[in-house]
PDB file of C-alpha atoms in Angstrom:
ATOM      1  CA  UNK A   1      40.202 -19.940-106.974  1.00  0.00           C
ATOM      2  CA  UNK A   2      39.939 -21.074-110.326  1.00  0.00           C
ATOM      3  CA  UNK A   3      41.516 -21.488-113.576  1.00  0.00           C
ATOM      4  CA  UNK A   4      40.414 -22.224-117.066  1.00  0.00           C
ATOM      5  CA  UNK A   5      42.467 -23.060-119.837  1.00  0.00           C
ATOM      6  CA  UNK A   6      40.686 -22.205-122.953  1.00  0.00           C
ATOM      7  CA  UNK A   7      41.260 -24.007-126.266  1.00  0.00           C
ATOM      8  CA  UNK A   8      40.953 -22.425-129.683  1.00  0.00           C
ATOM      9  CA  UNK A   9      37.603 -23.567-131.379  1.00  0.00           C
ATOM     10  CA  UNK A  10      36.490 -25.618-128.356  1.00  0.00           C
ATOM     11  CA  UNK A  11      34.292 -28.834-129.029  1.00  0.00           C
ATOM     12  CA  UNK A  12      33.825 -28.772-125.567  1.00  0.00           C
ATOM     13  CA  UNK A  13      34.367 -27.649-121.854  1.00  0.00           C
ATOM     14  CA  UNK A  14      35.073 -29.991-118.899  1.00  0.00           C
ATOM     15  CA  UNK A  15      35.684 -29.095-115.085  1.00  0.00           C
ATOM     16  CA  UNK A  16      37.721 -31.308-113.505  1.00  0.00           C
ATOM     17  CA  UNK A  17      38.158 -31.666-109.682  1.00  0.00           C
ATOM     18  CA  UNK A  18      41.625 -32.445-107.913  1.00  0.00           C
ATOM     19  CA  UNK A  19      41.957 -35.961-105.892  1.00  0.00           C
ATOM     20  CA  UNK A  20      42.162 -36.035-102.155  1.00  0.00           C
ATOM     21  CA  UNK A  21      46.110 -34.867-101.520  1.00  0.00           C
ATOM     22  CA  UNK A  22      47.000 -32.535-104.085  1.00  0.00           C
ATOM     23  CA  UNK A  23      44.997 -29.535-105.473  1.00  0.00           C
ATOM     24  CA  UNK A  24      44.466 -28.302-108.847  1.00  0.00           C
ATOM     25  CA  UNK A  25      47.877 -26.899-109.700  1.00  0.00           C
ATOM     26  CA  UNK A  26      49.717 -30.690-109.192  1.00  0.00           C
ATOM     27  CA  UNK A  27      51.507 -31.923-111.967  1.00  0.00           C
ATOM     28  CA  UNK A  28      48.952 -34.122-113.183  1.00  0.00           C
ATOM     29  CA  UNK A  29      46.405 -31.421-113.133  1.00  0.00           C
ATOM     30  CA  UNK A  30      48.208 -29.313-114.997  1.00  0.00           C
ATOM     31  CA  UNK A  31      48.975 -31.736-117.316  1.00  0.00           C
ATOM     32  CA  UNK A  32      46.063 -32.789-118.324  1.00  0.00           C
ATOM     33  CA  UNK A  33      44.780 -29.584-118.601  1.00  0.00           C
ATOM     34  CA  UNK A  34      47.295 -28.757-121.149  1.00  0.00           C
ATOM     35  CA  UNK A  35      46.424 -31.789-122.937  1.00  0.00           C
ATOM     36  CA  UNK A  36      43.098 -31.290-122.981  1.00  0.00           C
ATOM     37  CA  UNK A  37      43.463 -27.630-124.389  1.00  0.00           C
ATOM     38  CA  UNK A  38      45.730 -28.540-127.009  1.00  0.00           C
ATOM     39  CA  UNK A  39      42.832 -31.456-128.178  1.00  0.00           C
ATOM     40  CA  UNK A  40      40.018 -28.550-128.140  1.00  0.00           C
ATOM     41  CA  UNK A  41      38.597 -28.784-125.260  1.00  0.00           C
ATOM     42  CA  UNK A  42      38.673 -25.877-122.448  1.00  0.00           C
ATOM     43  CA  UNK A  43      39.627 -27.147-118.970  1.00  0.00           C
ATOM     44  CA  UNK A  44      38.237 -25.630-115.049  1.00  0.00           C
ATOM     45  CA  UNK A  45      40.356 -26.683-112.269  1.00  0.00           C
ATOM     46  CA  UNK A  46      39.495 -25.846-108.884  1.00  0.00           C
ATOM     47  CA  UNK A  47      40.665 -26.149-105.639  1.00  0.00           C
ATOM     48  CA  UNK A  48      37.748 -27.515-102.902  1.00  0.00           C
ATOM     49  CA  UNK A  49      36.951 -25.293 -99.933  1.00  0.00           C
ATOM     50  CA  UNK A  50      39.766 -27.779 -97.591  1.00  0.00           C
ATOM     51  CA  UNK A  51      42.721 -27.198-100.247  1.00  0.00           C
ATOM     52  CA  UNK A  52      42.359 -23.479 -99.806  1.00  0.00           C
ATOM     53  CA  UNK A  53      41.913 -23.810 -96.089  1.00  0.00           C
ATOM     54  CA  UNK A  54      45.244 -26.057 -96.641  1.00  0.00           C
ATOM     55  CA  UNK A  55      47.166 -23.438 -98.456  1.00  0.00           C
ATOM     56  CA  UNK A  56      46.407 -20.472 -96.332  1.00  0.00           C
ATOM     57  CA  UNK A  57      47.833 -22.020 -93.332  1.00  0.00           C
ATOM     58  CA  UNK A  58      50.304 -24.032 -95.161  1.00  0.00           C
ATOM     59  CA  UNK A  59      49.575 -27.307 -94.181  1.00  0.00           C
ATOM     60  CA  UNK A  60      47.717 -30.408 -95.235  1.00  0.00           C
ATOM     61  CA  UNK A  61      43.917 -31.065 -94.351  1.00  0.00           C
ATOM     62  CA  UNK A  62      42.082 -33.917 -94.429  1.00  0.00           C
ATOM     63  CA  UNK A  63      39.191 -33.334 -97.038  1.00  0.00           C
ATOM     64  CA  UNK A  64      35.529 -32.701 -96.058  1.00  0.00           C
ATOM     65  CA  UNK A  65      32.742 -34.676 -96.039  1.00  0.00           C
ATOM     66  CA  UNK A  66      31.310 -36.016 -99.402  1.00  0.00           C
ATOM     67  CA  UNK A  67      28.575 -34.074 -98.758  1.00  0.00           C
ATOM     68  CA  UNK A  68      30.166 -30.485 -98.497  1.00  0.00           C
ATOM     69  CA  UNK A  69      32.635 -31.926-101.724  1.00  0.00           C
ATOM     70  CA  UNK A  70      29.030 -32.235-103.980  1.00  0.00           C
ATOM     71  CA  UNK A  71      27.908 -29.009-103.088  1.00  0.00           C
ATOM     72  CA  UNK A  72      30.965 -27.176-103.829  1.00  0.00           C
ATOM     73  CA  UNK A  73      31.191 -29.024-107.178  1.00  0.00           C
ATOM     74  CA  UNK A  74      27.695 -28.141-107.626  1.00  0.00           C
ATOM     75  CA  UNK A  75      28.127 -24.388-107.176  1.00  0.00           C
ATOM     76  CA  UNK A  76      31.510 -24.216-109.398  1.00  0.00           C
ATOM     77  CA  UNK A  77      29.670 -26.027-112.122  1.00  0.00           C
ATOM     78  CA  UNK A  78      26.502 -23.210-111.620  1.00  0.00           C
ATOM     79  CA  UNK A  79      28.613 -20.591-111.330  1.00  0.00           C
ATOM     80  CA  UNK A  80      30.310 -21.478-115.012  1.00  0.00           C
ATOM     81  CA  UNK A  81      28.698 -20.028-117.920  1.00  0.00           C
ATOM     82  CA  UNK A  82      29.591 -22.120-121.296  1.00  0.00           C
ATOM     83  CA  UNK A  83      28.446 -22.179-124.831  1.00  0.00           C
ATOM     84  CA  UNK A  84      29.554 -25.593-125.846  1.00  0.00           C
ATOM     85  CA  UNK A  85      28.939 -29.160-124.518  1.00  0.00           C
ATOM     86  CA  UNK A  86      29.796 -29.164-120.247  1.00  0.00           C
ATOM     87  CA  UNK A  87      31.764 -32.559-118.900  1.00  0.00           C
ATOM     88  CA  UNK A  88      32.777 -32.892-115.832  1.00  0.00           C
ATOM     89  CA  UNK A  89      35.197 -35.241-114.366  1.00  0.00           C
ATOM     90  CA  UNK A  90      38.131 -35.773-111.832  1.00  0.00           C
ATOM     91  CA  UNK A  91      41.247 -37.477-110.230  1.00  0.00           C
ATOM     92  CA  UNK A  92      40.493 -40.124-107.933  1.00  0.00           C
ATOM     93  CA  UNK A  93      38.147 -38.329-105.190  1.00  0.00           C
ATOM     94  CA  UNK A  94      37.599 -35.622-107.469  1.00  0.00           C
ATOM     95  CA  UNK A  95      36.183 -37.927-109.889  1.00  0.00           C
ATOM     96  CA  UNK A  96      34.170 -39.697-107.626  1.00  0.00           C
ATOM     97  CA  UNK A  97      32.239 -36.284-106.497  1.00  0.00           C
ATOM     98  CA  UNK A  98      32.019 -35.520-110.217  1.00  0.00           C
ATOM     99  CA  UNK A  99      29.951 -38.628-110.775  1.00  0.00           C
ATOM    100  CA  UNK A 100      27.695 -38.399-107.781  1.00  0.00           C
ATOM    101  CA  UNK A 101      26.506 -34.923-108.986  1.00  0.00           C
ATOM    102  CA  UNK A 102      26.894 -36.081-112.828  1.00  0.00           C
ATOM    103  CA  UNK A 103      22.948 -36.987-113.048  1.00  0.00           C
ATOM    104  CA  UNK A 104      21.533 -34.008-111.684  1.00  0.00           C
ATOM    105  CA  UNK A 105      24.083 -31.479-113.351  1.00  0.00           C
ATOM    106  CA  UNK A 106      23.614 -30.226-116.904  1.00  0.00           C
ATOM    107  CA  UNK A 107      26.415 -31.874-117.977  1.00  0.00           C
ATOM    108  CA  UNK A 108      26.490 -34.396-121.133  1.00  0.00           C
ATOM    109  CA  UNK A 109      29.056 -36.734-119.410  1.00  0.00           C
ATOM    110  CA  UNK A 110      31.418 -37.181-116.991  1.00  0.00           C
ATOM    111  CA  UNK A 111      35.258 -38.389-116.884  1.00  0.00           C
ATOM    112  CA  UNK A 112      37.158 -40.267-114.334  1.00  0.00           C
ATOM    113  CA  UNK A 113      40.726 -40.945-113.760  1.00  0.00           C
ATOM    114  CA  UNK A 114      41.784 -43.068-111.358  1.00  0.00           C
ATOM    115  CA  UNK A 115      38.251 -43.856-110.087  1.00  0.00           C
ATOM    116  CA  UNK A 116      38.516 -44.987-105.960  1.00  0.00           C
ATOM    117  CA  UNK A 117      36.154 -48.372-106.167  1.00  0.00           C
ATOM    118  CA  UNK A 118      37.781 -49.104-102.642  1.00  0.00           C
ATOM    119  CA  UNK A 119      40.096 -48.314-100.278  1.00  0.00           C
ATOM    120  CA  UNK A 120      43.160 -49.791-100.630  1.00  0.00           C
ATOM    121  CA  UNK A 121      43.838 -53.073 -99.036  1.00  0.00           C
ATOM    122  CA  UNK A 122      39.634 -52.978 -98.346  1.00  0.00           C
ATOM    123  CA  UNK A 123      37.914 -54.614-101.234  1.00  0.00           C
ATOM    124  CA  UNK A 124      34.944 -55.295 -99.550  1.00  0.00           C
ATOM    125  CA  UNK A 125      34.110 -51.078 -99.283  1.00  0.00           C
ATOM    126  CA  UNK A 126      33.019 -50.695-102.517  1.00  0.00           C
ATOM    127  CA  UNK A 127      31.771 -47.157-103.449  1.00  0.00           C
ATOM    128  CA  UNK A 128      29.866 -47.991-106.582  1.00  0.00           C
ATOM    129  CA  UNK A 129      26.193 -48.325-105.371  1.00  0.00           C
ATOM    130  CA  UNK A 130      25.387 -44.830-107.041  1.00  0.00           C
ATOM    131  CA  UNK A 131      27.480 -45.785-109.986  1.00  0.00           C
ATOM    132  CA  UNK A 132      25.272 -49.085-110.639  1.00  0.00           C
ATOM    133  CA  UNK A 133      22.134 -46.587-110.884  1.00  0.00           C
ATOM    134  CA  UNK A 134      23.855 -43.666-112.753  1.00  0.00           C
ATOM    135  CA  UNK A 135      22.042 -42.537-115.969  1.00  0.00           C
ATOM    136  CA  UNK A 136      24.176 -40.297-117.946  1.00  0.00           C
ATOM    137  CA  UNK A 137      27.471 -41.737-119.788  1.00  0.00           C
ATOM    138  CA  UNK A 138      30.587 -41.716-117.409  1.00  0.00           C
ATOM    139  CA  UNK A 139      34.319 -42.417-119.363  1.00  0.00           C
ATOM    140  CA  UNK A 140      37.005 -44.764-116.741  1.00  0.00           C
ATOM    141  CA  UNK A 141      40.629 -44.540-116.957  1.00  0.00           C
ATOM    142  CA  UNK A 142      41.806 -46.579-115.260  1.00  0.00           C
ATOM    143  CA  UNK A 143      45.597 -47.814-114.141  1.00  0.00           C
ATOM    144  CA  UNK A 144      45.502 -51.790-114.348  1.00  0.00           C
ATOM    145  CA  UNK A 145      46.980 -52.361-111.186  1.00  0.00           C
ATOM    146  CA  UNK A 146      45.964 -49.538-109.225  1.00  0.00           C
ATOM    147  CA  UNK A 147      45.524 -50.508-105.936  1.00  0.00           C
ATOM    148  CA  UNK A 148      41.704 -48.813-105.439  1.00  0.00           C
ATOM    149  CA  UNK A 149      40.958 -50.655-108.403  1.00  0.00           C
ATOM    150  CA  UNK A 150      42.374 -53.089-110.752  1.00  0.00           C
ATOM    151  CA  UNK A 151      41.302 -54.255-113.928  1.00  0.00           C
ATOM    152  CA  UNK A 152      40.267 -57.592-112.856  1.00  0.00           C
ATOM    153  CA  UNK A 153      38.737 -56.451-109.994  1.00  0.00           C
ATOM    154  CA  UNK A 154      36.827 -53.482-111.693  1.00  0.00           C
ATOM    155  CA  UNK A 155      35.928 -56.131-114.811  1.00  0.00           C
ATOM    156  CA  UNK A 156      34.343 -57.957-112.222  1.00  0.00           C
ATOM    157  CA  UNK A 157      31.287 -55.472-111.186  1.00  0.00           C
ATOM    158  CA  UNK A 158      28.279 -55.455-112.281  1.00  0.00           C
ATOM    159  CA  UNK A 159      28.759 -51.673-113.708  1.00  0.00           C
ATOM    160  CA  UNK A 160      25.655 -50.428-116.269  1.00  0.00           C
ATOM    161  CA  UNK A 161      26.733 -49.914-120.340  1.00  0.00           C
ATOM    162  CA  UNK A 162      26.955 -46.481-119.982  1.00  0.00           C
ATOM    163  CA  UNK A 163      30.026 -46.648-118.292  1.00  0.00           C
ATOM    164  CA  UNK A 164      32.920 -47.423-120.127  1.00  0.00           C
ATOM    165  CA  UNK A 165      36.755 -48.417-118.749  1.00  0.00           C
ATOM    166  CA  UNK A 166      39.715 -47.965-119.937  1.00  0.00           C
ATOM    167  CA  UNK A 167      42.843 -49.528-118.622  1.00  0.00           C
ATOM    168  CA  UNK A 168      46.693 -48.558-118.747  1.00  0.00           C
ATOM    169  CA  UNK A 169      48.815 -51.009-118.948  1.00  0.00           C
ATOM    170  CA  UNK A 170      50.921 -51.648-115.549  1.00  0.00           C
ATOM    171  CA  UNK A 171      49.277 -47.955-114.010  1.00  0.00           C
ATOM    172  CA  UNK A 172      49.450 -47.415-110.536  1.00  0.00           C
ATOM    173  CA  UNK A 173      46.846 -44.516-109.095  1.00  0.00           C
ATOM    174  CA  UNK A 174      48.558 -42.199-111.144  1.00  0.00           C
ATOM    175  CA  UNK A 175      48.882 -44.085-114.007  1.00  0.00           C
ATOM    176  CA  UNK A 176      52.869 -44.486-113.486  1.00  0.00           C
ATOM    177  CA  UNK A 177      53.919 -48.219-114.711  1.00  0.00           C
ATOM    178  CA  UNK A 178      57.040 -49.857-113.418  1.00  0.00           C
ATOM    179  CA  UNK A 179      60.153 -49.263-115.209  1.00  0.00           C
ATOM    180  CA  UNK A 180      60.647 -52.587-116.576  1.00  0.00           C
ATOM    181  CA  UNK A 181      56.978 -52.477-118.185  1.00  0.00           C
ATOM    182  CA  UNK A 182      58.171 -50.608-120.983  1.00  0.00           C
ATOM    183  CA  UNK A 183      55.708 -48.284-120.698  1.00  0.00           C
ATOM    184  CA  UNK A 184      55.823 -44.334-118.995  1.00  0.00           C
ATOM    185  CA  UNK A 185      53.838 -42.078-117.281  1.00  0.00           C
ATOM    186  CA  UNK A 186      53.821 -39.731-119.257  1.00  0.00           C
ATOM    187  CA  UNK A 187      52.213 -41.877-122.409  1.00  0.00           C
ATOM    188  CA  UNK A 188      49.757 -42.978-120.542  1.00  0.00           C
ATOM    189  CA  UNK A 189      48.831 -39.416-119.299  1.00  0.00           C
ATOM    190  CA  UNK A 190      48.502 -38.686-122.989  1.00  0.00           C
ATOM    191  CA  UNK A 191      46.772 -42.065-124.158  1.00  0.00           C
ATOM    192  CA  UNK A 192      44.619 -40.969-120.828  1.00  0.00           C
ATOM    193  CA  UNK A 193      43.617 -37.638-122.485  1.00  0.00           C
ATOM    194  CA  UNK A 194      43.442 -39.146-126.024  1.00  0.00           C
ATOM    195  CA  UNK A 195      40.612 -41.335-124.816  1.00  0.00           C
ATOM    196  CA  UNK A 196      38.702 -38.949-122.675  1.00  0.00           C
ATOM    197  CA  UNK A 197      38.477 -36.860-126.016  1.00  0.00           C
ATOM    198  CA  UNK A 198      37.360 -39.690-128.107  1.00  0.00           C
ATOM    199  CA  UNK A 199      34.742 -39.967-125.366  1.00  0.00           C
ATOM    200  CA  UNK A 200      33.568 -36.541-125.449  1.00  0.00           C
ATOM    201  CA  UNK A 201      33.473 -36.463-129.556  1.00  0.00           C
ATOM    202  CA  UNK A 202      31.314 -39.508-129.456  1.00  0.00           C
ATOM    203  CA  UNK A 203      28.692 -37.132-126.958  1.00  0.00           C
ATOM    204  CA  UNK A 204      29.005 -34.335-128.754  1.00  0.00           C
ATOM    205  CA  UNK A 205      28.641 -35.475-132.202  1.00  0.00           C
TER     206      UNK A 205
END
């Protein structure tokens, strides 16, 4: 399945890919696709092959192989036809497929939130060798303490200039800060957003 929210006079169209434990209709998903509309720029969510194996038998599945993730991102992003600038991008695991395929696709850029640099707890596992070659301009949010990254452990790679981070203050994976931080989820879903569209204005201009 998929759904597209459309904006009114789109500057652009981006496909974004749920993380590992909760499809394209979680809160954040939705969320961000509203955001995203509301800024001009149409939004296609879509569930991966093991979330709608999930929901038919109502219960969780572990995701597929990295693989079988690329080639279904692959064939959503083929099977989308779109007259304006193409992004793609992702929570977490969805974000990481997004910029495995980003090279070869005929997208301008791609958008991560919440990018997985490691397992948590497993710094050593770092899953940026493809990310250190990768040609095409590729927008980080990024929660500063977010356990499969933080911001002084993400400032610390050797990452090429056509990446570019952006950290939220106090974020976990989900960008949610502690109460006492001052700060909400909610903003920083929005400051989240506000910067991905900056991003995509400064490729599409």
């Amino acid at each position: 399945m998929i759904l597209t929210d459309n904006a009114q006079t789109p500057i652009a169209h981006i496909i974004l890919a749920h993380g590992a434990g909760a499809g394209m209709n979680s809160e954040f998903m939705e969320t961000v696709a509203m955001l995203f509309a509301k800024r001009h720029v149409s939004v296609t969510r879509f569930d991966f092959e093991y979330m709608q194996k999930a929901a038919l038998l109502n219960r969780r599945q572990p995701p597929d192989r990295m693989p079988k993730l690329q080639a279904y991102f692959e064939h959503i992003i083929a099977s989308l036809d779109v007259t304006v600038p193409l992004f793609i991008g992702g929570k977490s695991m969805g974000g990481r497929v997004a910029s495995i395929v980003l090279d070869e696709s005929p997208a301008a850029g791609g958008i991560c939130f919440g990018y997985p640099f490691h397992p948590p707890g497993k710094l050593d596992k770092l899953r940026t060798a493809h990310l250190e070659v990768l040609q095409k301009p590729l927008f980080v949010v990024q929660g500063s303490r977010d356990t499969f990254g933080t911001q002084d452990e993400v400032k610390s790679y050797s990452l090429p200039s056509n990446i570019e981070t952006h950290f939220l203050a106090d974020g976990d994976h989900s960008f949610k800060p502690r109460k006492r931080s001052g700060f909400t989820q909610d903003a920083h879903i929005l400051e989240a957003v506000n910067a991905s569209v900056a991003f995509i204005e400064q490729h599409v201009a």
